[in-house]
GROMACS .gro file of N, CA and C in nm:
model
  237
    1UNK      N    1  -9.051  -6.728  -4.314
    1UNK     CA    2  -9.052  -6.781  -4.179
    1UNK      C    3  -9.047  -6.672  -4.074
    2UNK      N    4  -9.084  -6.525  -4.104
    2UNK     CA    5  -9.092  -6.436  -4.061
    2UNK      C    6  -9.165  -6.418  -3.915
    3UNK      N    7  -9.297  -6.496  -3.972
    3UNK     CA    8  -9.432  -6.485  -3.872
    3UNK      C    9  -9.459  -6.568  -3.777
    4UNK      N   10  -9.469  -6.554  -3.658
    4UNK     CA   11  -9.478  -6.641  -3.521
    4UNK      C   12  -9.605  -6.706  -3.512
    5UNK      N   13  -9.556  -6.842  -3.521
    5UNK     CA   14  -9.695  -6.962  -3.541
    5UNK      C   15  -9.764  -6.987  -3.403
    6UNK      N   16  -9.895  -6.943  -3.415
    6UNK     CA   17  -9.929  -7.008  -3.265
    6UNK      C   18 -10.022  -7.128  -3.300
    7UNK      N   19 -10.031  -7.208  -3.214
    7UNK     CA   20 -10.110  -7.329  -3.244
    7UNK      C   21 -10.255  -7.301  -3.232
    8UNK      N   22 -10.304  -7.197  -3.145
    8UNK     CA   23 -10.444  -7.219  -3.187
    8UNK      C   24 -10.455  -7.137  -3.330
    9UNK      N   25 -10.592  -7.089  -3.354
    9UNK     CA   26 -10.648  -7.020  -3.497
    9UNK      C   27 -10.588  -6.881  -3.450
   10UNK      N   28 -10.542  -6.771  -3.568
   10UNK     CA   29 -10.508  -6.669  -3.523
   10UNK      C   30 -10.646  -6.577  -3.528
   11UNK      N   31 -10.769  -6.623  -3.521
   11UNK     CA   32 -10.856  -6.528  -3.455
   11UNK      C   33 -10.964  -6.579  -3.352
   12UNK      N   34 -10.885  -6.644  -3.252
   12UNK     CA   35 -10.880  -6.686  -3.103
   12UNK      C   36 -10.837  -6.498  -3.091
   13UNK      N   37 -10.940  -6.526  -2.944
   13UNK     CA   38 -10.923  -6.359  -2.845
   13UNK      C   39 -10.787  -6.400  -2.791
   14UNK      N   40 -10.742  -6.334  -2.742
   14UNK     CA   41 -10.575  -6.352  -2.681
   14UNK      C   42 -10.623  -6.266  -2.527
   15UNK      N   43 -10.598  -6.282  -2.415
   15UNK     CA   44 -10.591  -6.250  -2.268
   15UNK      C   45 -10.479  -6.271  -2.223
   16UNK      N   46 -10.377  -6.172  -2.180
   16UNK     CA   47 -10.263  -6.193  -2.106
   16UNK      C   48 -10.206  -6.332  -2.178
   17UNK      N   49 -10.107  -6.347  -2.103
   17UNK     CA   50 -10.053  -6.538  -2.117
   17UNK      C   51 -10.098  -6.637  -2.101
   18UNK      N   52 -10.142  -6.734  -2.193
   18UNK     CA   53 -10.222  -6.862  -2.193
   18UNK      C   54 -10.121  -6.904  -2.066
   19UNK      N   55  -9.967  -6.927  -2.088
   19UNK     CA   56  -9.856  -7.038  -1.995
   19UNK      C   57  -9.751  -6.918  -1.959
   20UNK      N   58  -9.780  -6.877  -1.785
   20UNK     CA   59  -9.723  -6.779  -1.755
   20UNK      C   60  -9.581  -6.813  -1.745
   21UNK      N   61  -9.523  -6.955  -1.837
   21UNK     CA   62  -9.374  -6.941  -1.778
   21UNK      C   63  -9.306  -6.862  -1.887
   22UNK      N   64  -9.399  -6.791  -2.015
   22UNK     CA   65  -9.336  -6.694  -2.068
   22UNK      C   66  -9.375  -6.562  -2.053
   23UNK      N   67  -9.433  -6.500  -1.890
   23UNK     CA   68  -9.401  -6.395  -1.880
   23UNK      C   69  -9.285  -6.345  -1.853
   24UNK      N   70  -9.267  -6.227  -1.910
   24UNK     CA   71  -9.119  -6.141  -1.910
   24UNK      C   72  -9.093  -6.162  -1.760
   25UNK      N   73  -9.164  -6.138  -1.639
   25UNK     CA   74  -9.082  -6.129  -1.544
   25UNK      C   75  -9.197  -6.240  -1.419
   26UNK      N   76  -9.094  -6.360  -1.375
   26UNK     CA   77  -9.165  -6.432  -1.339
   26UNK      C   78  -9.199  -6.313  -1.171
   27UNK      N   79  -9.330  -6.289  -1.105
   27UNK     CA   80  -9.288  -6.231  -0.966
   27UNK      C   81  -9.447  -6.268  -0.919
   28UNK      N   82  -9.514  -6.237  -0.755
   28UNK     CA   83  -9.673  -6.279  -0.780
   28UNK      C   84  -9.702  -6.172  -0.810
   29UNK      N   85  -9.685  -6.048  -0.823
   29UNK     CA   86  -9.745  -5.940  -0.909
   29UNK      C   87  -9.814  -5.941  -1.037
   30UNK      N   88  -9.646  -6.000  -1.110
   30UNK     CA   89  -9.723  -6.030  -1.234
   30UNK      C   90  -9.818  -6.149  -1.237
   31UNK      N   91  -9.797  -6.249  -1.180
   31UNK     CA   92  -9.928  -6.398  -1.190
   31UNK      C   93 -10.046  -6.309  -1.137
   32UNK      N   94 -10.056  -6.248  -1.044
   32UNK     CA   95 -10.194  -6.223  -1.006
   32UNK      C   96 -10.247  -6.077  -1.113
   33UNK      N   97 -10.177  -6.051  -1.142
   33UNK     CA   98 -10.202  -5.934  -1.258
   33UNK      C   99 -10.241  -6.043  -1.357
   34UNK      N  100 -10.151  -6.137  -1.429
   34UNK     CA  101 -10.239  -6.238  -1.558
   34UNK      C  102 -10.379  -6.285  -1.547
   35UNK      N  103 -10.318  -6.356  -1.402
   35UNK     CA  104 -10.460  -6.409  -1.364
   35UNK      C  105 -10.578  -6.324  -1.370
   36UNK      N  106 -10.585  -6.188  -1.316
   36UNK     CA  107 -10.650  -6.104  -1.284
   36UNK      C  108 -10.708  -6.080  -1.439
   37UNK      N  109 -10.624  -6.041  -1.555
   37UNK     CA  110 -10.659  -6.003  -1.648
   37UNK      C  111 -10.759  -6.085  -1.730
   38UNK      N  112 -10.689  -6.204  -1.727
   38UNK     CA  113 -10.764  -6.342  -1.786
   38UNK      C  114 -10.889  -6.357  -1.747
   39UNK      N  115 -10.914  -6.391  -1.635
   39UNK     CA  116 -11.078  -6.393  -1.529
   39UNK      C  117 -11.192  -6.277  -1.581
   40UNK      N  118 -11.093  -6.165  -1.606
   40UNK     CA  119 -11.228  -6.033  -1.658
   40UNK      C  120 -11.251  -6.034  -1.776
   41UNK      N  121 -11.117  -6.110  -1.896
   41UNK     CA  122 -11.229  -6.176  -2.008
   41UNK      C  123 -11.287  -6.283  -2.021
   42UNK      N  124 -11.309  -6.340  -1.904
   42UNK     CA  125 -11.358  -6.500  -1.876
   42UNK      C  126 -11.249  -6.601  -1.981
   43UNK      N  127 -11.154  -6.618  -1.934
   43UNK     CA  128 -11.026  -6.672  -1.975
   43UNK      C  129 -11.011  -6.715  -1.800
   44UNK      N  130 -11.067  -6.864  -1.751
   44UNK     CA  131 -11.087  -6.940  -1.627
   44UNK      C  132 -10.926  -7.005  -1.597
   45UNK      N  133 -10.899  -7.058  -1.754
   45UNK     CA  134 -10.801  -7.191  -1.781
   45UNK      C  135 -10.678  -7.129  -1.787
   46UNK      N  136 -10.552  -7.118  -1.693
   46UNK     CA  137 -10.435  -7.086  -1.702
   46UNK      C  138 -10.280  -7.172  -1.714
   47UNK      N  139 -10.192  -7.167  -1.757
   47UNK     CA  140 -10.131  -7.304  -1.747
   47UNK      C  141  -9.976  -7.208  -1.676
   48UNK      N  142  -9.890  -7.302  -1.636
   48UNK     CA  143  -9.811  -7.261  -1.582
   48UNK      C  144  -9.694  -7.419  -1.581
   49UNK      N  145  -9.650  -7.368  -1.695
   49UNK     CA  146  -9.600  -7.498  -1.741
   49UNK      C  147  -9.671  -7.573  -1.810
   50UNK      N  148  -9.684  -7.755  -1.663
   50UNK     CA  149  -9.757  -7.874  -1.701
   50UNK      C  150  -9.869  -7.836  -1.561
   51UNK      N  151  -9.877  -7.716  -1.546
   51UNK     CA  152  -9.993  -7.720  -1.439
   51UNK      C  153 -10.070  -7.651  -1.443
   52UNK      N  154 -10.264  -7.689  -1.493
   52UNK     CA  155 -10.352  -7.617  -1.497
   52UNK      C  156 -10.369  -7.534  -1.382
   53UNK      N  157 -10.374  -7.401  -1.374
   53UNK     CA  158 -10.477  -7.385  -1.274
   53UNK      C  159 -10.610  -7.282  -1.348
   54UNK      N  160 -10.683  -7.288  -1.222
   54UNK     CA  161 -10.863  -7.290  -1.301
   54UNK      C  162 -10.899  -7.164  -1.194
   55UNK      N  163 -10.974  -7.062  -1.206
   55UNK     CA  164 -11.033  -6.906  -1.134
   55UNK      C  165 -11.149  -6.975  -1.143
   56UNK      N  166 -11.251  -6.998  -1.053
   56UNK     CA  167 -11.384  -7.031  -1.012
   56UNK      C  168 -11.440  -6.902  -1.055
   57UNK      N  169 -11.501  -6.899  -1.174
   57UNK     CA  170 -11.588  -6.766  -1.185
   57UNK      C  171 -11.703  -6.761  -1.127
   58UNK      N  172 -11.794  -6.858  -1.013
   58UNK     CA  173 -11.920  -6.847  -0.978
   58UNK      C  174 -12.035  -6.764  -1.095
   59UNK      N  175 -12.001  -6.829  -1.186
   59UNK     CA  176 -12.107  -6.728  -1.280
   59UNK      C  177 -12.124  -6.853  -1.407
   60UNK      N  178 -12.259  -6.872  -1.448
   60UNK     CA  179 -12.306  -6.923  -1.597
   60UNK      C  180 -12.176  -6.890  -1.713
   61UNK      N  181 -12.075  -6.932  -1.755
   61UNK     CA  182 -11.967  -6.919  -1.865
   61UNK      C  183 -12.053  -6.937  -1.997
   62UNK      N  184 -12.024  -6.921  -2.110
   62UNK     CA  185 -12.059  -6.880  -2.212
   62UNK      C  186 -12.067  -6.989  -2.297
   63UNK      N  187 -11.968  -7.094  -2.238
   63UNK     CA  188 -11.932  -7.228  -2.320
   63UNK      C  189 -12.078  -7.324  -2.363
   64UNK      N  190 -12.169  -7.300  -2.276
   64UNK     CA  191 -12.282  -7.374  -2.286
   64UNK      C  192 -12.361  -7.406  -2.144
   65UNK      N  193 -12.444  -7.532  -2.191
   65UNK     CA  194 -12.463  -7.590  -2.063
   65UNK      C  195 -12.374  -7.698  -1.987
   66UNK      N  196 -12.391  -7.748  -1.853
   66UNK     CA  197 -12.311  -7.866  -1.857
   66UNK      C  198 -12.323  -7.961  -1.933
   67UNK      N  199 -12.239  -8.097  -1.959
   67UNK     CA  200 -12.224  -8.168  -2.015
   67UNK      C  201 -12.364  -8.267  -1.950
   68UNK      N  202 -12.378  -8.307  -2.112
   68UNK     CA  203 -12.536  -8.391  -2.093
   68UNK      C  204 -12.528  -8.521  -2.000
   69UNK      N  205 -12.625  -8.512  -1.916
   69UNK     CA  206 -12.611  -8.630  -1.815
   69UNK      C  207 -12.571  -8.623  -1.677
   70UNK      N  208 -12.479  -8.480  -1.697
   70UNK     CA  209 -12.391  -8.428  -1.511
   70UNK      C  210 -12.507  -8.334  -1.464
   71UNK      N  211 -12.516  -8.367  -1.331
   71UNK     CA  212 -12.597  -8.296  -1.240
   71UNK      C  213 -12.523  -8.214  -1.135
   72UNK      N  214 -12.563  -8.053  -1.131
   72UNK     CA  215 -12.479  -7.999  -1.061
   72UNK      C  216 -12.468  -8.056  -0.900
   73UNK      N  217 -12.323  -8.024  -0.831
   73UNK     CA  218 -12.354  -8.100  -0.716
   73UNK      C  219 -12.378  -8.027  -0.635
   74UNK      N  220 -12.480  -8.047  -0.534
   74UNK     CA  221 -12.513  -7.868  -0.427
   74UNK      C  222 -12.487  -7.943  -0.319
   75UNK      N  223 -12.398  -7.834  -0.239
   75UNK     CA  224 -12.321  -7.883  -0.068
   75UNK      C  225 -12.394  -7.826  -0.012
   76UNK      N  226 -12.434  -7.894   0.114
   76UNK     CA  227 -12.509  -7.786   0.208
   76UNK      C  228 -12.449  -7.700   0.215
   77UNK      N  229 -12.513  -7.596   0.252
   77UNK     CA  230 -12.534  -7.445   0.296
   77UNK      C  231 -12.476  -7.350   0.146
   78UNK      N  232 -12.452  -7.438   0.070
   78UNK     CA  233 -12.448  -7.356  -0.067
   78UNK      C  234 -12.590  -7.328  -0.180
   79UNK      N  235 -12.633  -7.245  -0.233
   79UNK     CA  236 -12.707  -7.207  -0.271
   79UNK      C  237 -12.687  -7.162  -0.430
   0.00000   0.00000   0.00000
């Protein structure tokens, strides 16, 4: 019982803290440092607790296309 179980597969990429309420030192330094870290391996999805929050990467993600049937929504003056 040596070895620390994580729930996903252990060859999932790892980026900073999936749930920053176990960083060593809660401060916004460190959140915007996680965050920061996470976003540059395209790691979008952060949890903080019971609360997602999401980094808008403005960029095509790797996951695929959208989901079949959704049409992107374009606001004026966005491009």
């Amino acid at each position: 019982m040596g070895s620390k179980y994580h729930w996903q597969s252990q060859n999932v990429k790892q980026s900073g803290v999936d749930d920053m309420v176990l960083l060593s030192k809660i401060s916004e330094d460190a959140i915007v440092e996680n965050l920061k870290k996470r976003f540059m391996d395209d790691f979008i999805f952060t949890y903080i607790g019971s609360v997602l929050i999401s980094v808008n990467p403005f960029k095509q993600m790797p996951h695929g296309p959208a989901l079949p049937g959704v049409v992107p929504v374009r606001w004026p003056g966005h491009r």
